[in-house]
Coordinates of N, CA and C in Angstrom, one line a residue:
X1 N 46.7 -95.4 31.2 CA 45.5 -95.8 30.2 C 45.0 -96.9 30.3
X2 N 43.6 -97.1 30.7 CA 42.8 -98.5 30.6 C 41.9 -98.5 29.6
X3 N 42.0 -99.4 28.6 CA 41.1 -99.4 27.6 C 40.6 -100.5 26.9
X4 N 39.4 -100.4 28.1 CA 39.0 -101.6 27.6 C 37.7 -101.2 26.8
X5 N 38.2 -100.7 25.9 CA 37.1 -99.9 25.5 C 35.6 -98.8 26.0
X6 N 36.5 -98.7 27.7 CA 35.5 -97.5 28.2 C 36.7 -96.6 27.7
X7 N 36.1 -95.8 26.7 CA 36.6 -94.5 26.9 C 37.6 -93.8 27.8
X8 N 38.4 -93.9 27.2 CA 39.9 -92.9 27.6 C 40.2 -94.2 27.2
X9 N 66.2 -83.0 23.3 CA 65.0 -83.6 23.9 C 65.0 -82.0 24.5
X10 N 64.7 -82.2 24.9 CA 64.6 -80.7 25.2 C 65.3 -80.0 24.3
X11 N 64.6 -79.7 23.3 CA 65.3 -78.9 22.4 C 65.3 -77.3 22.8
X12 N 66.7 -76.4 21.9 CA 66.7 -75.4 22.6 C 65.5 -74.2 21.7
X13 N 65.2 -74.3 21.0 CA 63.9 -73.4 20.7 C 62.9 -73.9 20.9
X14 N 61.6 -73.1 20.8 CA 60.6 -73.3 21.1 C 59.4 -73.5 20.6
X15 N 59.5 -73.8 18.9 CA 59.6 -74.5 18.2 C 60.2 -75.5 17.5
X16 N 59.4 -76.6 17.0 CA 60.2 -77.6 17.0 C 61.0 -77.9 15.9
X17 N 62.1 -78.4 16.4 CA 63.1 -78.0 15.2 C 63.3 -79.1 14.5
X18 N 63.8 -79.5 13.1 CA 63.8 -80.7 12.5 C 64.3 -82.0 13.6
X19 N 64.2 -83.1 13.2 CA 65.0 -84.0 14.2 C 66.4 -84.3 13.6
X20 N 67.2 -84.8 15.1 CA 68.4 -84.6 14.6 C 68.8 -86.2 13.6
X21 N 69.9 -86.0 12.9 CA 69.9 -87.2 12.2 C 70.8 -88.5 13.2
X22 N 71.5 -87.9 14.1 CA 72.1 -88.9 14.7 C 71.4 -88.3 16.5
X23 N 72.2 -89.2 17.3 CA 72.3 -88.5 18.6 C 73.4 -87.7 19.2
X24 N 74.6 -87.9 18.4 CA 75.5 -86.5 18.4 C 75.0 -85.2 18.2
X25 N 74.2 -85.0 17.4 CA 73.8 -83.7 17.2 C 73.1 -83.2 18.0
X26 N 72.0 -84.5 18.4 CA 71.1 -84.0 19.6 C 71.6 -83.6 21.2
X27 N 72.9 -84.5 21.2 CA 73.5 -84.2 22.6 C 74.2 -82.9 22.1
X28 N 74.6 -82.3 21.2 CA 75.2 -80.8 21.3 C 74.5 -80.0 21.4
X29 N 72.9 -80.0 21.1 CA 71.8 -79.0 21.4 C 70.8 -79.0 22.5
X30 N 72.0 -79.7 23.4 CA 71.7 -80.0 24.4 C 72.2 -79.6 26.0
X31 N 73.3 -79.7 24.7 CA 74.6 -79.9 26.1 C 75.0 -78.8 26.9
X32 N 74.1 -77.6 26.5 CA 74.5 -76.5 28.1 C 73.4 -76.7 29.2
X33 N 72.2 -77.4 29.0 CA 71.0 -77.3 29.4 C 71.1 -78.5 31.3
X34 N 70.7 -77.4 31.6 CA 70.8 -78.8 33.5 C 69.4 -79.2 33.5
X35 N 69.0 -80.0 34.7 CA 67.9 -80.3 35.1 C 66.7 -79.1 35.1
X36 N 65.4 -79.9 34.7 CA 64.7 -78.8 34.6 C 62.9 -78.7 34.6
X37 N 62.8 -77.6 35.7 CA 61.1 -78.1 36.0 C 59.9 -77.8 34.7
X38 N 59.5 -78.6 34.2 CA 58.1 -78.2 33.5 C 57.1 -78.0 33.9
X39 N 56.5 -78.3 35.1 CA 55.7 -77.2 36.0 C 56.1 -76.8 36.9
X40 N 55.7 -75.2 36.7 CA 56.1 -74.5 37.8 C 55.3 -74.4 39.0
X41 N 54.5 -75.5 39.3 CA 53.8 -75.3 40.3 C 52.9 -74.3 41.2
X42 N 52.7 -73.2 39.5 CA 51.8 -72.3 40.2 C 50.5 -72.1 39.1
X43 N 51.0 -72.7 38.3 CA 49.9 -72.7 37.0 C 50.5 -73.2 35.9
X44 N 49.7 -73.0 34.6 CA 49.6 -74.2 33.5 C 50.6 -73.4 32.2
X45 N 51.9 -72.6 32.7 CA 52.3 -72.1 32.1 C 53.3 -73.0 31.3
X46 N 53.1 -72.9 29.7 CA 54.2 -73.8 28.9 C 53.3 -75.2 28.7
X47 N 51.9 -75.0 29.0 CA 51.2 -76.3 28.8 C 49.8 -76.3 28.2
X48 N 49.6 -77.2 27.3 CA 48.2 -77.0 26.5 C 47.2 -78.1 26.4
X49 N 46.0 -77.8 27.0 CA 44.6 -79.0 26.9 C 44.9 -79.2 25.4
X50 N 44.4 -80.7 25.3 CA 44.1 -80.9 24.2 C 42.7 -82.0 24.5
X51 N 41.6 -82.0 23.9 CA 40.4 -82.8 24.5 C 39.6 -82.2 25.7
X52 N 38.7 -83.3 26.0 CA 38.0 -83.2 26.9 C 38.3 -83.2 28.2
X53 N 37.6 -82.5 29.5 CA 38.1 -82.7 30.8 C 39.4 -81.5 30.8
X54 N 40.1 -81.7 32.1 CA 41.0 -80.6 32.0 C 42.0 -81.0 33.8
X55 N 43.2 -80.1 33.2 CA 44.1 -79.9 34.4 C 44.1 -79.0 35.4
X56 N 43.9 -78.7 36.6 CA 44.0 -77.8 37.7 C 45.0 -77.6 38.5
X57 N 45.8 -76.5 39.1 CA 46.5 -76.5 39.9 C 45.8 -76.2 40.9
X58 N 46.4 -77.3 41.9 CA 45.6 -77.2 43.8 C 46.4 -77.3 44.5
X59 N 47.2 -76.2 45.0 CA 48.2 -76.5 46.5 C 49.1 -76.3 45.6
X60 N 49.9 -76.4 44.3 CA 51.2 -76.3 44.1 C 51.4 -77.7 43.5
X61 N 49.6 -78.6 43.2 CA 50.0 -79.7 42.2 C 49.0 -79.4 41.4
X62 N 49.6 -80.5 40.1 CA 48.6 -80.8 38.8 C 47.0 -81.3 39.2
X63 N 46.2 -81.6 39.0 CA 45.0 -82.2 39.8 C 44.0 -82.9 38.2
X64 N 43.9 -83.7 37.9 CA 43.0 -84.4 36.5 C 41.4 -84.2 37.1
X65 N 40.9 -83.6 36.2 CA 39.4 -83.6 36.2 C 38.5 -83.7 34.7
X66 N 38.3 -85.2 35.0 CA 37.8 -85.3 33.7 C 38.1 -85.5 32.4
X67 N 37.6 -85.8 31.4 CA 38.4 -86.4 30.2 C 37.7 -87.6 29.4
X68 N 38.0 -88.2 28.5 CA 39.3 -88.0 28.4 C 40.0 -87.1 27.1
X69 N 41.4 -86.4 28.1 CA 42.4 -85.8 27.5 C 43.8 -85.6 27.6
X70 N 44.1 -84.5 27.0 CA 45.4 -84.5 27.0 C 45.7 -83.3 27.6
X71 N 46.9 -82.9 28.6 CA 47.7 -81.8 29.3 C 48.9 -81.5 28.8
X72 N 49.5 -81.3 27.2 CA 51.0 -81.7 26.6 C 51.9 -80.4 27.2
X73 N 53.0 -80.8 26.9 CA 53.8 -79.7 27.0 C 54.2 -78.5 25.7
X74 N 54.1 -77.6 25.4 CA 53.9 -77.1 24.1 C 56.0 -76.5 23.5
X75 N 56.2 -76.1 24.3 CA 57.6 -75.3 24.4 C 59.0 -76.1 23.8
X76 N 58.8 -77.6 23.5 CA 60.1 -78.3 23.4 C 59.5 -79.5 22.7
X77 N 60.2 -80.1 21.9 CA 60.1 -81.8 21.6 C 61.0 -82.6 22.9
X78 N 61.3 -83.2 23.2 CA 62.0 -83.6 23.8 C 62.2 -85.1 23.8
X79 N 64.1 -85.3 23.6 CA 64.2 -87.0 23.6 C 65.4 -87.1 24.4
X80 N 66.3 -87.8 24.3 CA 67.8 -87.8 24.9 C 67.9 -87.6 26.4
X81 N 66.3 -87.9 27.2 CA 66.6 -87.4 28.2 C 65.7 -88.1 29.5
X82 N 66.3 -87.7 30.6 CA 64.9 -88.5 31.7 C 64.2 -87.7 32.1
X83 N 62.9 -88.2 32.2 CA 61.8 -87.4 32.5 C 61.5 -87.9 34.0
X84 N 61.3 -87.2 34.7 CA 60.7 -87.7 35.9 C 59.4 -86.8 36.5
X85 N 58.7 -88.2 36.8 CA 57.0 -87.6 37.0 C 57.0 -88.2 38.0
X86 N 56.3 -87.2 39.5 CA 55.9 -88.3 40.9 C 54.4 -88.1 41.1
X87 N 53.7 -88.6 41.4 CA 52.3 -88.4 41.0 C 51.6 -89.4 42.5
X88 N 50.3 -89.5 42.5 CA 49.4 -90.3 43.4 C 48.0 -90.3 43.0
X89 N 47.5 -91.7 43.5 CA 46.7 -92.0 42.6 C 45.7 -91.8 44.5
X90 N 44.2 -91.1 44.1 CA 43.3 -91.3 45.2 C 42.3 -92.6 45.0
X91 N 42.1 -93.3 44.1 CA 41.7 -94.2 44.1 C 41.6 -95.6 43.0
X92 N 41.3 -96.5 43.6 CA 41.3 -98.4 42.6 C 41.1 -97.3 41.0
X93 N 40.6 -96.6 40.7 CA 40.0 -96.5 39.4 C 40.7 -95.4 39.1
X94 N 41.4 -94.8 39.4 CA 41.6 -93.7 39.0 C 43.0 -94.4 37.6
X95 N 43.4 -93.1 36.8 CA 44.0 -93.8 35.5 C 44.3 -92.1 34.9
X96 N 45.7 -92.6 34.4 CA 46.2 -91.2 33.6 C 47.0 -92.4 32.8
X97 N 48.5 -91.7 32.7 CA 49.6 -91.8 31.9 C 50.5 -90.6 31.6
X98 N 51.8 -91.1 31.1 CA 52.6 -89.7 30.8 C 52.7 -91.0 29.2
X99 N 53.1 -89.3 28.4 CA 53.0 -89.6 26.6 C 54.4 -88.9 26.7
X100 N 55.0 -89.8 25.7 CA 56.5 -89.6 25.1 C 56.6 -89.6 23.6
X101 N 57.7 -88.5 23.4 CA 57.8 -89.0 21.7 C 56.0 -89.1 20.8
X102 N 55.7 -87.8 21.1 CA 53.9 -87.5 20.3 C 55.1 -86.5 19.3
X103 N 54.7 -87.3 17.8 CA 55.6 -86.8 16.3 C 54.8 -85.4 16.6
X104 N 53.8 -84.9 16.6 CA 53.6 -83.7 16.2 C 52.2 -82.8 17.1
X105 N 52.3 -81.3 17.1 CA 51.3 -80.9 18.2 C 50.3 -81.8 18.4
X106 N 49.6 -82.2 19.2 CA 48.4 -82.5 19.4 C 47.0 -82.0 19.5
X107 N 46.2 -82.3 18.3 CA 45.1 -81.2 18.7 C 44.0 -82.0 19.6
X108 N 44.2 -83.0 19.6 CA 43.2 -84.5 20.2 C 43.6 -85.5 21.0
X109 N 43.3 -86.3 21.6 CA 43.7 -87.1 22.6 C 44.0 -88.7 22.0
X110 N 43.8 -88.6 21.0 CA 44.2 -90.1 20.4 C 44.9 -90.5 19.7
X111 N 45.4 -89.1 18.7 CA 47.0 -89.1 18.0 C 47.8 -89.4 19.3
X112 N 48.0 -89.2 19.9 CA 49.3 -89.4 21.0 C 49.6 -90.8 21.5
X113 N 47.7 -91.5 21.7 CA 47.7 -92.9 22.0 C 48.5 -93.4 21.0
X114 N 48.2 -93.3 19.3 CA 48.4 -94.1 18.9 C 49.6 -93.9 17.5
X115 N 50.9 -92.9 18.3 CA 51.7 -92.5 17.1 C 52.9 -92.1 18.0
X116 N 52.2 -92.1 19.7 CA 53.5 -91.2 20.8 C 53.2 -93.0 21.4
X117 N 54.1 -93.3 22.4 CA 54.0 -94.2 23.5 C 53.5 -93.5 24.8
X118 N 52.8 -94.2 25.5 CA 52.0 -93.9 26.7 C 52.3 -95.0 28.3
X119 N 52.9 -94.1 28.6 CA 53.8 -94.8 29.9 C 52.4 -94.7 31.0
X120 N 52.1 -95.7 31.3 CA 51.1 -96.4 32.0 C 51.4 -95.8 33.2
X121 N 49.5 -95.2 34.1 CA 49.6 -94.8 35.3 C 48.5 -95.1 35.5
X122 N 48.2 -96.3 36.5 CA 46.7 -97.0 36.8 C 47.3 -98.1 37.8
X123 N 46.4 -98.5 38.9 CA 46.9 -99.9 39.2 C 45.5 -101.1 39.2
X124 N 45.8 -101.2 38.2 CA 45.1 -102.3 37.2 C 46.2 -103.5 37.5
X125 N 44.8 -105.0 37.5 CA 45.7 -105.8 37.3 C 46.5 -106.5 36.6
X126 N 46.3 -106.1 35.0 CA 47.1 -106.4 33.7 C 48.3 -106.0 33.9
X127 N 49.1 -106.9 33.7 CA 50.9 -106.6 33.7 C 50.7 -106.0 32.4
X128 N 49.9 -105.8 31.5 CA 50.1 -105.1 30.2 C 49.6 -103.6 29.9
X129 N 48.9 -103.0 31.0 CA 48.3 -102.1 31.3 C 48.4 -101.5 32.5
X130 N 49.4 -101.4 33.6 CA 49.8 -100.9 34.9 C 50.5 -100.1 34.8
X131 N 50.7 -99.5 36.0 CA 52.1 -98.5 36.1 C 53.5 -99.0 35.5
X132 N 53.6 -98.5 34.7 CA 55.2 -98.0 34.2 C 55.7 -99.0 33.1
X133 N 54.2 -99.7 32.1 CA 54.4 -100.0 30.9 C 54.4 -98.7 29.7
X134 N 54.9 -99.4 28.9 CA 54.1 -98.9 27.5 C 52.6 -99.6 27.3
X135 N 52.0 -98.5 27.2 CA 50.8 -99.2 27.0 C 50.5 -100.3 25.4
X136 N 50.0 -101.3 25.8 CA 49.9 -102.2 24.8 C 51.3 -102.6 24.1
X137 N 52.1 -102.2 24.5 CA 53.8 -102.3 24.0 C 54.5 -103.8 24.7
X138 N 54.6 -103.6 26.0 CA 55.2 -104.2 26.8 C 54.4 -104.4 28.2
X139 N 54.7 -106.1 28.5 CA 54.6 -106.7 30.0 C 55.1 -106.0 31.5
X140 N 54.8 -105.6 32.3 CA 55.6 -105.0 33.1 C 56.7 -106.4 33.9
X141 N 58.0 -105.9 34.0 CA 58.9 -106.9 34.8 C 58.7 -106.4 36.6
X142 N 58.0 -105.3 36.5 CA 57.8 -105.3 38.3 C 56.2 -104.4 38.2
X143 N 56.2 -105.1 39.6 CA 54.7 -103.8 39.8 C 55.2 -103.3 41.6
X144 N 55.9 -102.2 41.8 CA 56.1 -101.5 42.6 C 55.5 -100.7 43.1
X145 N 53.9 -100.3 42.7 CA 53.4 -99.5 43.0 C 53.1 -99.2 44.2
X146 N 52.9 -98.0 45.1 CA 53.0 -97.9 46.4 C 51.2 -97.3 46.7
X147 N 51.1 -97.7 47.5 CA 49.3 -98.2 48.4 C 49.3 -97.1 47.7
X148 N 47.3 -96.9 47.7 CA 46.6 -95.9 46.9 C 46.5 -94.5 47.8
X149 N 46.8 -93.4 47.5 CA 47.5 -92.2 48.5 C 48.7 -91.6 48.6
X150 N 49.6 -92.5 48.1 CA 51.3 -92.4 48.2 C 51.6 -92.0 47.3
X151 N 53.1 -91.2 47.3 CA 53.1 -90.9 46.2 C 54.4 -92.0 45.4
X152 N 54.4 -91.9 44.4 CA 54.9 -92.4 43.5 C 56.0 -91.7 42.9
X153 N 57.6 -91.9 42.4 CA 58.1 -91.4 41.4 C 58.3 -92.3 40.0
X154 N 58.0 -92.0 39.4 CA 58.7 -92.5 37.7 C 59.3 -91.8 37.1
X155 N 60.6 -92.6 36.8 CA 62.1 -92.0 35.8 C 61.9 -92.8 34.4
X156 N 61.5 -92.1 33.3 CA 61.5 -92.2 32.2 C 62.9 -91.8 30.8
X157 N 63.3 -92.8 30.7 CA 64.3 -92.4 29.8 C 64.7 -92.6 28.5
X158 N 64.3 -91.9 27.9 CA 64.2 -91.5 26.5 C 65.7 -91.7 26.0
X159 N 65.7 -92.9 24.9 CA 67.4 -92.9 24.8 C 67.1 -93.3 23.3
X160 N 67.1 -92.4 22.4 CA 67.1 -92.6 20.9 C 65.7 -94.2 20.8
X161 N 66.1 -94.8 19.9 CA 65.1 -96.2 20.2 C 64.6 -96.9 21.6
X162 N 65.1 -96.6 22.6 CA 64.9 -97.4 23.4 C 64.3 -96.5 24.5
X163 N 63.8 -97.2 25.2 CA 62.3 -96.3 26.6 C 62.3 -97.2 28.0
X164 N 63.6 -96.9 29.0 CA 63.4 -97.3 30.0 C 62.6 -96.8 31.4
X165 N 61.9 -97.2 31.5 CA 61.0 -96.6 32.8 C 61.3 -97.8 34.2
X166 N 61.7 -96.7 35.3 CA 62.0 -97.3 36.6 C 60.2 -96.4 37.5
X167 N 59.8 -97.5 38.1 CA 59.0 -97.2 39.3 C 59.4 -97.2 40.7
X168 N 59.9 -96.1 41.2 CA 59.8 -96.0 42.8 C 61.1 -96.4 42.4
X169 N 62.0 -96.3 41.6 CA 63.6 -97.2 41.7 C 63.6 -98.7 41.6
X170 N 62.3 -99.7 41.0 CA 62.7 -100.7 40.5 C 62.4 -100.5 38.8
X171 N 63.3 -101.2 38.1 CA 62.8 -101.0 36.3 C 61.7 -102.1 36.1
X172 N 60.7 -101.3 35.8 CA 59.6 -101.9 35.3 C 59.4 -102.0 33.2
X173 N 59.9 -101.0 32.8 CA 59.8 -101.5 31.1 C 60.8 -100.9 30.6
X174 N 61.7 -101.9 30.2 CA 62.9 -101.8 29.2 C 62.4 -102.5 28.1
X175 N 62.3 -101.2 27.1 CA 61.7 -101.5 25.8 C 62.6 -100.8 24.4
X176 N 63.0 -101.6 23.4 CA 63.5 -101.3 22.0 C 63.2 -101.3 20.1
X177 N 63.1 -99.7 19.9 CA 62.1 -100.7 18.7 C 62.8 -101.5 17.7
X178 N 61.7 -102.4 17.4 CA 62.0 -103.4 16.6 C 61.6 -104.5 17.5
X179 N 61.7 -104.8 18.5 CA 61.3 -105.7 19.9 C 59.8 -106.0 19.7
X180 N 59.6 -107.7 19.2 CA 58.3 -107.9 19.7 C 57.5 -107.5 20.3
X181 N 56.1 -107.4 20.0 CA 55.1 -106.8 21.2 C 54.0 -108.2 20.9
X182 N 53.6 -108.5 22.7 CA 52.5 -109.0 22.5 C 51.4 -108.8 21.4
X183 N 50.6 -109.9 21.2 CA 49.4 -109.4 21.0 C 48.2 -108.8 21.5
X184 N 48.1 -107.8 21.1 CA 47.1 -107.2 21.7 C 45.9 -107.9 22.8
X185 N 45.3 -107.2 23.7 CA 44.2 -107.4 24.5 C 43.1 -107.7 24.0
X186 N 41.9 -108.4 24.6 CA 41.2 -108.1 23.9 C 40.0 -107.1 24.2
X187 N 39.8 -106.3 23.4 CA 39.0 -105.0 23.2 C 39.7 -103.7 23.5
X188 N 41.1 -103.9 23.5 CA 41.6 -102.9 23.1 C 42.0 -102.4 22.3
X189 N 42.7 -101.1 22.5 CA 43.1 -100.3 21.0 C 44.0 -101.4 20.5
X190 N 44.3 -100.6 19.1 CA 45.2 -101.0 18.2 C 46.2 -99.6 17.5
X191 N 47.2 -100.1 18.1 CA 47.8 -98.2 18.0 C 49.0 -98.6 17.0
X192 N 49.8 -97.8 16.3 CA 50.7 -98.2 14.8 C 51.6 -98.5 15.6
X193 N 52.2 -99.5 15.3 CA 53.4 -100.7 15.6 C 54.8 -100.5 15.0
X194 N 54.4 -99.2 14.3 CA 55.6 -98.1 13.4 C 56.4 -98.0 14.4
X195 N 57.9 -97.2 14.1 CA 58.6 -96.8 15.2 C 58.2 -95.1 15.4
X196 N 59.0 -94.8 16.9 CA 58.3 -93.4 17.1 C 60.0 -92.3 16.7
X197 N 59.5 -91.2 16.7 CA 60.3 -90.5 16.3 C 61.6 -91.0 17.8
X198 N 62.8 -89.8 17.6 CA 63.3 -90.2 18.9 C 63.4 -89.3 19.9
X199 N 62.5 -88.3 19.2 CA 61.9 -87.2 20.1 C 60.6 -86.6 19.9
X200 N 60.2 -85.9 21.2 CA 58.9 -85.8 20.3 C 58.0 -85.0 21.5
X201 N 56.4 -84.4 21.6 CA 56.1 -83.9 22.7 C 55.8 -84.6 24.0
X202 N 56.3 -84.5 24.7 CA 55.0 -85.5 26.0 C 54.0 -84.8 26.7
X203 N 53.1 -85.3 27.5 CA 52.1 -84.9 27.6 C 51.4 -86.3 28.9
X204 N 50.4 -85.3 29.8 CA 49.9 -85.8 31.1 C 48.8 -86.0 30.7
X205 N 48.2 -87.5 31.0 CA 46.9 -87.7 30.3 C 45.5 -87.5 31.3
X206 N 44.4 -86.9 31.5 CA 43.3 -87.0 32.1 C 42.0 -87.9 32.1
X207 N 42.0 -88.5 32.8 CA 40.8 -89.8 32.5 C 39.2 -89.6 33.4
X208 N 38.6 -90.4 32.6 CA 37.3 -90.2 33.5 C 38.0 -91.4 34.8
X209 N 37.3 -91.0 35.8 CA 37.9 -91.4 37.1 C 38.0 -90.5 38.2
X210 N 38.6 -91.1 39.2 CA 38.8 -90.3 40.8 C 40.6 -89.6 40.0
X211 N 40.2 -88.4 40.9 CA 42.0 -88.0 40.3 C 43.1 -88.3 40.5
X212 N 43.8 -88.0 39.9 CA 45.4 -88.4 40.1 C 46.5 -86.6 40.3
X213 N 47.3 -86.8 40.7 CA 47.7 -85.8 41.2 C 49.4 -85.9 41.1
X214 N 49.8 -85.0 40.4 CA 51.1 -84.5 39.8 C 52.0 -83.5 40.7
X215 N 52.6 -83.8 41.6 CA 53.5 -82.3 41.8 C 55.2 -82.6 41.5
X216 N 55.8 -83.2 40.6 CA 56.7 -82.7 40.1 C 56.9 -83.7 38.4
X217 N 57.2 -82.5 37.4 CA 57.3 -82.7 36.2 C 59.1 -82.3 35.4
X218 N 60.0 -82.7 35.6 CA 61.2 -82.8 35.6 C 61.8 -83.3 34.3
X219 N 62.7 -82.4 33.7 CA 63.5 -83.1 32.7 C 65.0 -82.7 33.3
X220 N 65.6 -84.2 32.9 CA 67.3 -83.9 32.7 C 67.8 -84.8 31.8
X221 N 68.1 -83.7 30.3 CA 69.3 -84.5 29.6 C 70.3 -85.4 29.6
X222 N 70.5 -86.7 28.5 CA 71.1 -87.7 29.0 C 72.7 -87.2 28.8
X223 N 73.4 -88.0 29.5 CA 75.0 -86.8 29.2 C 75.8 -87.1 28.0

């Protein structure tokens, strides 16, 4: 999400479970789970839209249309896992994001911004709001995004209080709860800086601007 005030783990049950008191409990609940695709390439089964705009399925891919809104995965909260998202931008103003650790079912798009984390997707010049950073929380360690129109792979590891993001196999973010965060940018939002839960809902952002395509959203529990 680029916001210069231009608006815009997998648990075993299909309903939210009480948050585990330790990683050991969470690991036990995921022990039998293997890598799993969250998007079936055919329709939006398991996903729900919150806010304006929408996602559509085109040729086996998710495509953003309008916004600002959020397509979120309804079947479970996700924690202690690696989330893989394969996407491509279609223009310099393409804008999206991957939300993680959303504490409650979102009914509108701003709660996830303020109470979860957004892993930015966008080819912006600002190192605090480019692809792979936690929007407004971290500065990019590298900027390995591919040229417009090419496919990029985000690997997002949710490991308790630590979040690590690789873009095209290059580390961009390594953030742990309690780490000092930079001063906010002029005109940026001011999200809640309190700790996020170890697990939560995930979502994909649709934002005004050129389309963003997604061809994979998959999950692998941590060992």
